[in-house]
Coordinates of C-alpha atoms and ligand atoms in Angstrom, one line a residue:
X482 CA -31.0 -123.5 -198.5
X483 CA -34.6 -124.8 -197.9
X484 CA -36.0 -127.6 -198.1
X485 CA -38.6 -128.5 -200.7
X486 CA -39.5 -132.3 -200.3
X487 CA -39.3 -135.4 -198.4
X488 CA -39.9 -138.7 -200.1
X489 CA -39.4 -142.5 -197.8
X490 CA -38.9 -145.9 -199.3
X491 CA -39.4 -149.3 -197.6
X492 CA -36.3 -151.1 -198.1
X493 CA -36.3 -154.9 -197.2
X494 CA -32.3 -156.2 -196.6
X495 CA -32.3 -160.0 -196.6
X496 CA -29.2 -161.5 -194.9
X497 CA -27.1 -164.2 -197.0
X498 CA -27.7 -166.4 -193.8
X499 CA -29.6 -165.8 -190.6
X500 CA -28.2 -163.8 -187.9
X501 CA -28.2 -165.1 -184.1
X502 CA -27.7 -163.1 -180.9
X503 CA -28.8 -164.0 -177.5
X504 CA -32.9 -163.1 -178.0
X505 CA -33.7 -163.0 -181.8
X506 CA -32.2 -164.3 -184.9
X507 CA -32.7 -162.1 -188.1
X508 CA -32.8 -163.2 -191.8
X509 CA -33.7 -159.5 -192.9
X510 CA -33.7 -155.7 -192.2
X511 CA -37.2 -153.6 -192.6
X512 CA -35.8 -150.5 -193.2
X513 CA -36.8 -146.9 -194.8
X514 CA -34.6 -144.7 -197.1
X515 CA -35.4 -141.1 -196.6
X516 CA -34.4 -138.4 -199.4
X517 CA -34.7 -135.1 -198.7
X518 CA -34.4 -132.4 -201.5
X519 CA -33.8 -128.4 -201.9
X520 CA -34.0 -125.3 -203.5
X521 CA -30.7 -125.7 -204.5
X522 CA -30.8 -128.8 -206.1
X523 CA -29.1 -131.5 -203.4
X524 CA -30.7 -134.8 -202.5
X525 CA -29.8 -135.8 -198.8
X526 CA -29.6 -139.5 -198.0
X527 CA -30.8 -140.9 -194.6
X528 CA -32.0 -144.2 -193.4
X529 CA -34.3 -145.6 -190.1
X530 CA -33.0 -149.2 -189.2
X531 CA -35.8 -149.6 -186.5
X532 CA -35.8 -153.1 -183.9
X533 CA -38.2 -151.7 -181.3
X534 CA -36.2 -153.8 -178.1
X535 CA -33.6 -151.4 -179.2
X536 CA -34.2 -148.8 -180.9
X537 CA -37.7 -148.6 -179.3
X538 CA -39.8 -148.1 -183.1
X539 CA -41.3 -150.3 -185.7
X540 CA -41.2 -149.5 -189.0
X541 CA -44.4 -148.6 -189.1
X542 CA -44.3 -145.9 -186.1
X543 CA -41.2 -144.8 -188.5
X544 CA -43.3 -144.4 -191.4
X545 CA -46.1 -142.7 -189.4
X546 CA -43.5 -139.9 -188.1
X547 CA -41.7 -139.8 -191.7
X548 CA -45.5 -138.4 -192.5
X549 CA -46.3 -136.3 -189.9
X550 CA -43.3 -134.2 -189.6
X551 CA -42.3 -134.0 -193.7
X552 CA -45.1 -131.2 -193.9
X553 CA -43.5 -129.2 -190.7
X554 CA -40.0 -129.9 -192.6
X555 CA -40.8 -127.7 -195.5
X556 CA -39.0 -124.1 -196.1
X557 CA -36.8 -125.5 -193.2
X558 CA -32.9 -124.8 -193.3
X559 CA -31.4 -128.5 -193.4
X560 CA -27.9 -126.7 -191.9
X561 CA -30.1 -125.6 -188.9
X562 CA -30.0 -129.5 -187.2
X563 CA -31.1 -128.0 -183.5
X564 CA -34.0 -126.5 -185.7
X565 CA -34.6 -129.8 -187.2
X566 CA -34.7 -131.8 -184.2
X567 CA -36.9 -129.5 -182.4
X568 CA -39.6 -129.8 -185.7
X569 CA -39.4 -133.4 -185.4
X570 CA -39.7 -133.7 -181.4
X571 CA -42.9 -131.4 -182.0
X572 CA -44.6 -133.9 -184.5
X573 CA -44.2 -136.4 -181.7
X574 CA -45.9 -135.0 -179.2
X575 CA -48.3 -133.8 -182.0
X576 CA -49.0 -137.4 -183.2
X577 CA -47.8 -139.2 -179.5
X578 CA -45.8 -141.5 -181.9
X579 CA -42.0 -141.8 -180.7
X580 CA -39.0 -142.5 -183.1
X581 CA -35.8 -142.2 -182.7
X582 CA -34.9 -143.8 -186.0
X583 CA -36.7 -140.8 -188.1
X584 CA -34.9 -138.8 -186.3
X585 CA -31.7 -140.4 -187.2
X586 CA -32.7 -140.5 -190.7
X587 CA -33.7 -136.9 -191.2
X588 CA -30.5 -135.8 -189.2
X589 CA -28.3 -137.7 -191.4
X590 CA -30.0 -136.4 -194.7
X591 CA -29.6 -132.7 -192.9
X592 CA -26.0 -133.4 -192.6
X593 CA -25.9 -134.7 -195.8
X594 CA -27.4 -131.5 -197.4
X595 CA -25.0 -129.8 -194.9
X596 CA -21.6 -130.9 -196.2
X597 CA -23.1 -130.9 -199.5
X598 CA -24.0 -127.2 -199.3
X599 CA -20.6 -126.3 -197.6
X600 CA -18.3 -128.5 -199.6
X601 CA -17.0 -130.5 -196.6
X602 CA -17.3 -134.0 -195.0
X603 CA -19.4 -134.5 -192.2
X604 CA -16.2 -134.9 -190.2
X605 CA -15.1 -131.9 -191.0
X606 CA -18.1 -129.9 -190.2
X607 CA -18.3 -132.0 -186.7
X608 CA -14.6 -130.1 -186.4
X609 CA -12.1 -132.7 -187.5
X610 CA -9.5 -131.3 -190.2
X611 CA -8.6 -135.3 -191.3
X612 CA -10.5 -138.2 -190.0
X613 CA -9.6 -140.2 -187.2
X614 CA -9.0 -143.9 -187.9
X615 CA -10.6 -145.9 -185.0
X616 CA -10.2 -149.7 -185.7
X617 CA -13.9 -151.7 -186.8
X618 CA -15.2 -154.8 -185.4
X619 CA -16.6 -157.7 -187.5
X620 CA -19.4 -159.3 -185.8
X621 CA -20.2 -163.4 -185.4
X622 CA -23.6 -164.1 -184.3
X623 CA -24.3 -167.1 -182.0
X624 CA -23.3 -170.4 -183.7
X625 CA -21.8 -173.9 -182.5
X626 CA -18.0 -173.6 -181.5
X627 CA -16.9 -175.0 -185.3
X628 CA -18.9 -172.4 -187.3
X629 CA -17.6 -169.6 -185.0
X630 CA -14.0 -170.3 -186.1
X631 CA -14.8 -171.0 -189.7
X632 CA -16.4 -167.2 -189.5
X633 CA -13.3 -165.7 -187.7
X634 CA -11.2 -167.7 -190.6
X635 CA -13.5 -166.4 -193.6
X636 CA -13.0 -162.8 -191.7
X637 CA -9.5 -163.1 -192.2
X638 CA -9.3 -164.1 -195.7
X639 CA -11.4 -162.1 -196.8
X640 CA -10.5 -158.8 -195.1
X641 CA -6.2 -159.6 -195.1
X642 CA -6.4 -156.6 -197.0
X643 CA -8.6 -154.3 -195.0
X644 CA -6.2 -154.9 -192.1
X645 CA -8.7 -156.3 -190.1
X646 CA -7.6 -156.0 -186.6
X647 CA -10.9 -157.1 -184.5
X648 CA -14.1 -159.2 -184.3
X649 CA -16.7 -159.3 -182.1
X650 CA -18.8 -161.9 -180.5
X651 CA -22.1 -162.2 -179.6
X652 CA -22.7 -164.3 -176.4
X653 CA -25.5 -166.6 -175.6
X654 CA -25.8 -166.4 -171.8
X655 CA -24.8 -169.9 -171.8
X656 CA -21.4 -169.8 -169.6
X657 CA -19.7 -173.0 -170.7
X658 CA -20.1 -172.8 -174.6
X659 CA -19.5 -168.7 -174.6
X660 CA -16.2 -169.3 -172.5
X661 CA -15.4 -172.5 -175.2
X662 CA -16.6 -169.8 -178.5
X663 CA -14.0 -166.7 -177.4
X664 CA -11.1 -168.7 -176.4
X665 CA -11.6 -171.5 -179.6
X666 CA -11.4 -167.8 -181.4
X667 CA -8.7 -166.5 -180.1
X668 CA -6.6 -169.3 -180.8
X669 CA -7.3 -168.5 -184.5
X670 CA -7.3 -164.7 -184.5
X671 CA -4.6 -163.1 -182.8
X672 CA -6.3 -159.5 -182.9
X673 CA -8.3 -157.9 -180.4
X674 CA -11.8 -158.9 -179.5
X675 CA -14.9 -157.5 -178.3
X676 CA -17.7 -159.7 -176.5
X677 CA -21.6 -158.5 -177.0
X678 CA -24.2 -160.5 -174.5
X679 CA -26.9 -158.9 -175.4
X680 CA -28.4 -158.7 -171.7
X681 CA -27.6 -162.7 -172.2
X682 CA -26.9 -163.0 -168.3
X683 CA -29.6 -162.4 -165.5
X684 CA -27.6 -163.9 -162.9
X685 CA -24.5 -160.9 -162.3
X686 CA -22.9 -163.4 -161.1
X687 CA -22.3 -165.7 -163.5
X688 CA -21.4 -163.3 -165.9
X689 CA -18.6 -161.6 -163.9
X690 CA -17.2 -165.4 -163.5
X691 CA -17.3 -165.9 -167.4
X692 CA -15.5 -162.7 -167.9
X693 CA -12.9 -163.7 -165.2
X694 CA -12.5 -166.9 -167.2
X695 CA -12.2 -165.2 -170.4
X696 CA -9.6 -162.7 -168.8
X697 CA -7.9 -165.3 -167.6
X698 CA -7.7 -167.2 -170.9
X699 CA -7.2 -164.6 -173.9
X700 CA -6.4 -161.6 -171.3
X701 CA -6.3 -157.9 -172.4
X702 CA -7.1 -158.8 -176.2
X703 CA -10.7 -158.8 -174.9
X704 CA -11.2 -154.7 -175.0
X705 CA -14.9 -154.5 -173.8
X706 CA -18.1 -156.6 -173.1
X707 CA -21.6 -154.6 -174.0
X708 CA -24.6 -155.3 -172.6
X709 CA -23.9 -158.3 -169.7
X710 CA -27.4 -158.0 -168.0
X711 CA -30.7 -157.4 -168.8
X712 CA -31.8 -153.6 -170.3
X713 CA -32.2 -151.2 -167.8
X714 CA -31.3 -153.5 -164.5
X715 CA -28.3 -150.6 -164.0
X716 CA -27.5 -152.2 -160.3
X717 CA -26.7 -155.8 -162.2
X718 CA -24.7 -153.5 -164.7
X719 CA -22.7 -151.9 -162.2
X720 CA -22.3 -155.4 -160.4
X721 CA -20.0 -156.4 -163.4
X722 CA -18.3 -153.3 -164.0
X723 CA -17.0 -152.8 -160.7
X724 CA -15.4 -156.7 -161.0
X725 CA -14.7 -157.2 -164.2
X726 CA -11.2 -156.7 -165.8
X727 CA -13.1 -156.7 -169.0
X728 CA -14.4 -153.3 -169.5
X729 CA -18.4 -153.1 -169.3
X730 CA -20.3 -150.9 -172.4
X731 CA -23.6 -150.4 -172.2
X732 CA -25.8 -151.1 -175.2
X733 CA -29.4 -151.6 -175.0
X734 CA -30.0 -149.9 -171.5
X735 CA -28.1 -146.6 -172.9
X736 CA -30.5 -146.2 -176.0
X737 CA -31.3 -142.2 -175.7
X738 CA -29.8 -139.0 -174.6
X739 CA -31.7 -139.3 -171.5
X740 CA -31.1 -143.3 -170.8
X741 CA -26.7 -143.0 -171.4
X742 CA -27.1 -139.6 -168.5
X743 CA -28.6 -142.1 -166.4
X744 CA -26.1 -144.8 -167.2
X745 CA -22.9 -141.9 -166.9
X746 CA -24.7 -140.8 -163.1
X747 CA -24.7 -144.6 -161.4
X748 CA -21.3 -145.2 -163.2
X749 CA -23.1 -148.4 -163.9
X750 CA -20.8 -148.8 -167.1
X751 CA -16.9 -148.0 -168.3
X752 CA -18.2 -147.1 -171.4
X753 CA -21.1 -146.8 -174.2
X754 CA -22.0 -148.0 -177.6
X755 CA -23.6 -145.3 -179.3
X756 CA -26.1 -146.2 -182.1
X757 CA -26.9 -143.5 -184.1
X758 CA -30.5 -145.2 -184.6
X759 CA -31.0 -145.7 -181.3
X760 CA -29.8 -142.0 -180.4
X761 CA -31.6 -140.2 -182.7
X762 CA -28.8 -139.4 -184.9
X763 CA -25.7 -137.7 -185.3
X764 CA -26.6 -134.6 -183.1
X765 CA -27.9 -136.4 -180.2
X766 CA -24.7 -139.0 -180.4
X767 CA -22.6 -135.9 -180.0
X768 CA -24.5 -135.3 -176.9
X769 CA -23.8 -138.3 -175.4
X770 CA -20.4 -138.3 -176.5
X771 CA -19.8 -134.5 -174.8
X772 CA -21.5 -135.9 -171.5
X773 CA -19.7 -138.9 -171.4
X774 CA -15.9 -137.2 -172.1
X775 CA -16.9 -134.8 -169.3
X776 CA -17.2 -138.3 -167.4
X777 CA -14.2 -140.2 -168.1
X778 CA -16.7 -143.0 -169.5
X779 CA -15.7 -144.4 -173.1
X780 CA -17.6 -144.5 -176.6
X781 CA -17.7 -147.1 -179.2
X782 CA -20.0 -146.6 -182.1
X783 CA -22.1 -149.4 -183.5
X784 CA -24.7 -150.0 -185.9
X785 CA -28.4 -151.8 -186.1
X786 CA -29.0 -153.9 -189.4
X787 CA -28.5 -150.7 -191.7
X788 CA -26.8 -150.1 -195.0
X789 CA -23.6 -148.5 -196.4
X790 CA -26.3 -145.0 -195.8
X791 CA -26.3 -145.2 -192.0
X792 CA -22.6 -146.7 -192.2
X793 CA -21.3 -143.6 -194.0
X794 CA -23.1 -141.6 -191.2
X795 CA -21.3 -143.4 -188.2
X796 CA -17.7 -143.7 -190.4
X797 CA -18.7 -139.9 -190.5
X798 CA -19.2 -140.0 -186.7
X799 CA -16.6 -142.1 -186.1
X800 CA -13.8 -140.1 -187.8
X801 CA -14.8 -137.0 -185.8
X802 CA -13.5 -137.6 -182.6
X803 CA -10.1 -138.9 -181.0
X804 CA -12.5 -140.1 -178.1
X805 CA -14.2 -143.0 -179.6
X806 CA -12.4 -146.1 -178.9
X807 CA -14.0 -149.2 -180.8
X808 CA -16.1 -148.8 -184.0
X809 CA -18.7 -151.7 -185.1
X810 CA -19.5 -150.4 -188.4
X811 CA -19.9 -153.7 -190.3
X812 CA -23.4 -154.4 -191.1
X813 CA -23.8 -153.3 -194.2
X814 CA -21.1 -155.7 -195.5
X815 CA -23.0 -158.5 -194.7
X816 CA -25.9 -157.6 -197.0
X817 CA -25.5 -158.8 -200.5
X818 CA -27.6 -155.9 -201.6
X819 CA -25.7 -152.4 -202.2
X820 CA -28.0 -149.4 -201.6
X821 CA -24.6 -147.1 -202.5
X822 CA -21.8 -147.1 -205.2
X823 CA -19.2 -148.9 -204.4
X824 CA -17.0 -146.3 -205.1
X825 CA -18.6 -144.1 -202.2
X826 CA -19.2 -147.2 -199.9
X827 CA -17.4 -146.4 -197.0
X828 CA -13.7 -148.3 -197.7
X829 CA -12.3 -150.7 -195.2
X830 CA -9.1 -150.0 -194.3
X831 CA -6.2 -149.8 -191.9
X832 CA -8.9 -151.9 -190.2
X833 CA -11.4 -149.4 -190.2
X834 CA -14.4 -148.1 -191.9
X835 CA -13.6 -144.4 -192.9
X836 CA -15.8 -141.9 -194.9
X837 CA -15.4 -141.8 -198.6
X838 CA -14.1 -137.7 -198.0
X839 CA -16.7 -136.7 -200.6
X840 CA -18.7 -133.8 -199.4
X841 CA -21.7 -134.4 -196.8
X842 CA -22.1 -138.5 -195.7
X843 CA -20.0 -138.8 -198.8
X844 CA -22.1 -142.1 -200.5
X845 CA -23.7 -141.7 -203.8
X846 CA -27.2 -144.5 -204.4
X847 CA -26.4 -146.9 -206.5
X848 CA -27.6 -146.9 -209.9
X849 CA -30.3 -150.0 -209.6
X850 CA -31.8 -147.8 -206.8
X851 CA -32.2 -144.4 -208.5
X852 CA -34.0 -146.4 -211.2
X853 CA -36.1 -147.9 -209.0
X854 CA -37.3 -144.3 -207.1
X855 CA -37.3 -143.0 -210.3
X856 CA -39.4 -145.1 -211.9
X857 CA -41.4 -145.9 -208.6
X858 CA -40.9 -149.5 -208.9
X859 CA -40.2 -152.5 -206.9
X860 CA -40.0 -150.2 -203.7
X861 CA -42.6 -149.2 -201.3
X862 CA -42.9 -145.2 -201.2
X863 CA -44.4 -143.5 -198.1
X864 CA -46.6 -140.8 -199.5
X865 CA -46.3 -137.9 -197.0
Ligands
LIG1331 MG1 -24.7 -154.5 -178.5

């Protein structure tokens, strides 16, 4: 199987309402869809969801790499990833651009055209026989104490079905109101809760006396806390793990390969959110995942603002291994927009977001948007 083109899209995902966490509110994603064809007649879906404080590219370095490495990327074997990621690592230190959201974005289309060419699930070619089910978070951005518990209420309504068994929320760095928002919540829900602070807290400090007064409150149905300190301050990290009941994830300061070794070596952290965006895809999160098994440090697996593409990529993930604790695959539900069918959409159920089973990532685009790449409309292509 070889590859015979590349094409990227600019994809714009506006937000039904804005989305808040402790340094940025969003109203929209700037994304790129990335379809990669063969020889053989299969069309490999990937996506970059780029925010440079944490995934460390724009979209435009994205787009700049999407055309420097799609000429290297011809005649190549899609099932050969190491190859892949090699060709891609070379156009950056051709061009001196870095990003590791192309790299996620060709490494999910490889896998893509993978599964496809085999006849299996990603899962199943990452060496799971039936996919693990690892429970989802839904995620609440910062709002005032009422609107927080009117969006853990609209959760529950409208994912009784889904068996939706935790949410996450992001903290502002302001102790008194964060301590008010998780406890106000978990007198509503009575799941289990994750806390994201989004390098919220400067002082250690403070944010190991919050946690204590979460624990306190709500207890063991907090499961983890990313990110308490700012990005890369590992001492201030380690600070909290080592007195926090709550168990400390890092985020942000464990973007790369390279970054979650350095994290695993201080045992600055009980565990790590991998982002497949902020990795460099599913090859490089199985890197981290090996290294930090051989460490007794835990995984969750999150998401950037990406669609049901990138979500079928971590559900893929996700499903693989036994090891992975906590999933946050929810962003794509937020967006009114569909960029798959929604009978390939990842489903949500037994409380978690699984693969469709199909071969590959398993997602089909929706109609609207192979109209739109066929017909070249409405969309910005990146002419490689
Ligand atoms: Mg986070």
């Amino acid at each position: 199987m070889k590859i015979t083109s590349i094409e990227a899209y600019k994809i714009d995902l506006r937000l039904p309402e804005p989305f808040s966490i402790s340094f940025k509110t969003f109203t929209h994603a700037e994304n790129i869809l990335v379809v990669i064809r063969t020889d053989e007649g299969f069309s490999g879906f990937g996506e970059c969801a780029p925010f440079k404080p944490i995934t460390g590219d724009s979209r435009e370095e994205a787009e700049m790499l999407i055309k420097a490495v799609s000429k290297k990327l011809m005649d190549k074997d899609p099932g050969d990833i190491e190859d892949i990621h090699k060709t891609v690592e070379e156009a950056e230190k051709d061009t001196g651009i870095h990003s590791q959201t192309t790299k996620a974005a060709i490494d999910f289309a490889c896998y893509d055209l993978w599964g496809k060419n085999e006849e299996k699930p990603v899962y199943e070619l990452l060496g799971a026989k039936t996919p693990n089910v690892t429970p989802t978070t839904l995620t609440i951005g910062i709002k005032s104490i009422e609107d927080t518990v009117k969006s853990a209420e609209k959760y529950m309504e409208l994912y009784k079905d889904s068996g939706l068994r935790r949410i996450k929320l992001k903290l502002s760095g302001n102790p008194e109101e964060d301590v008010k928002r998780v406890t106000a919540v978990a007198d509503v829900f009575s799941g289990e809760l994750t806390l994201d602070a989004n390098q919220g807290y400067k002082d250690p400090k403070i944010a190991v006396k919050v946690l204590d007064e979460i624990f306190s409150t709500v207890g063991k149905r907090v499961i983890l806390i990313e990110e308490p300190c700012p990005k890369g301050d590992l001492e201030k990290m380690k600070y909290v793990s080592d007195r926090s009941e709550i168990p400390v994830f890092a985020d942000e300061s464990a973007a790369t390969f390279e970054d979650a070794r350095k994290v695993i070596e201080a045992s600055a952290a009980r565990g790590i959110n991998i982002k497949l965006q902020k990795a460099g895809g599913i090859y490089w999160a199985s890197k981290i995942a090996e290294i930090a098994c051989e460490n007794n440090v835990s995984l969750m697996v999150g998401t950037m603002l990406e669609s049901s593409i990138s979500v079928a990529a971590g559900a893929n993930f996700v499903s693989s291994s036994p090891g992975i604790i906590n999933a946050d695959l929810d962003a794509d539900l937020y967006f009114s927009v569909k960029l798959t069918t929604s009978e390939t959409t990842p489903p949500f159920k037994y409380g978690a977001r699984l693969p469709s089973g199909l071969p590959g990532l398993g997602i089909e685009l929706a109609e609207w948007l192979i109209r739109i790449i066929e017909e070249d409309i409405n969309i910005a292509k990146i002419s490689t």
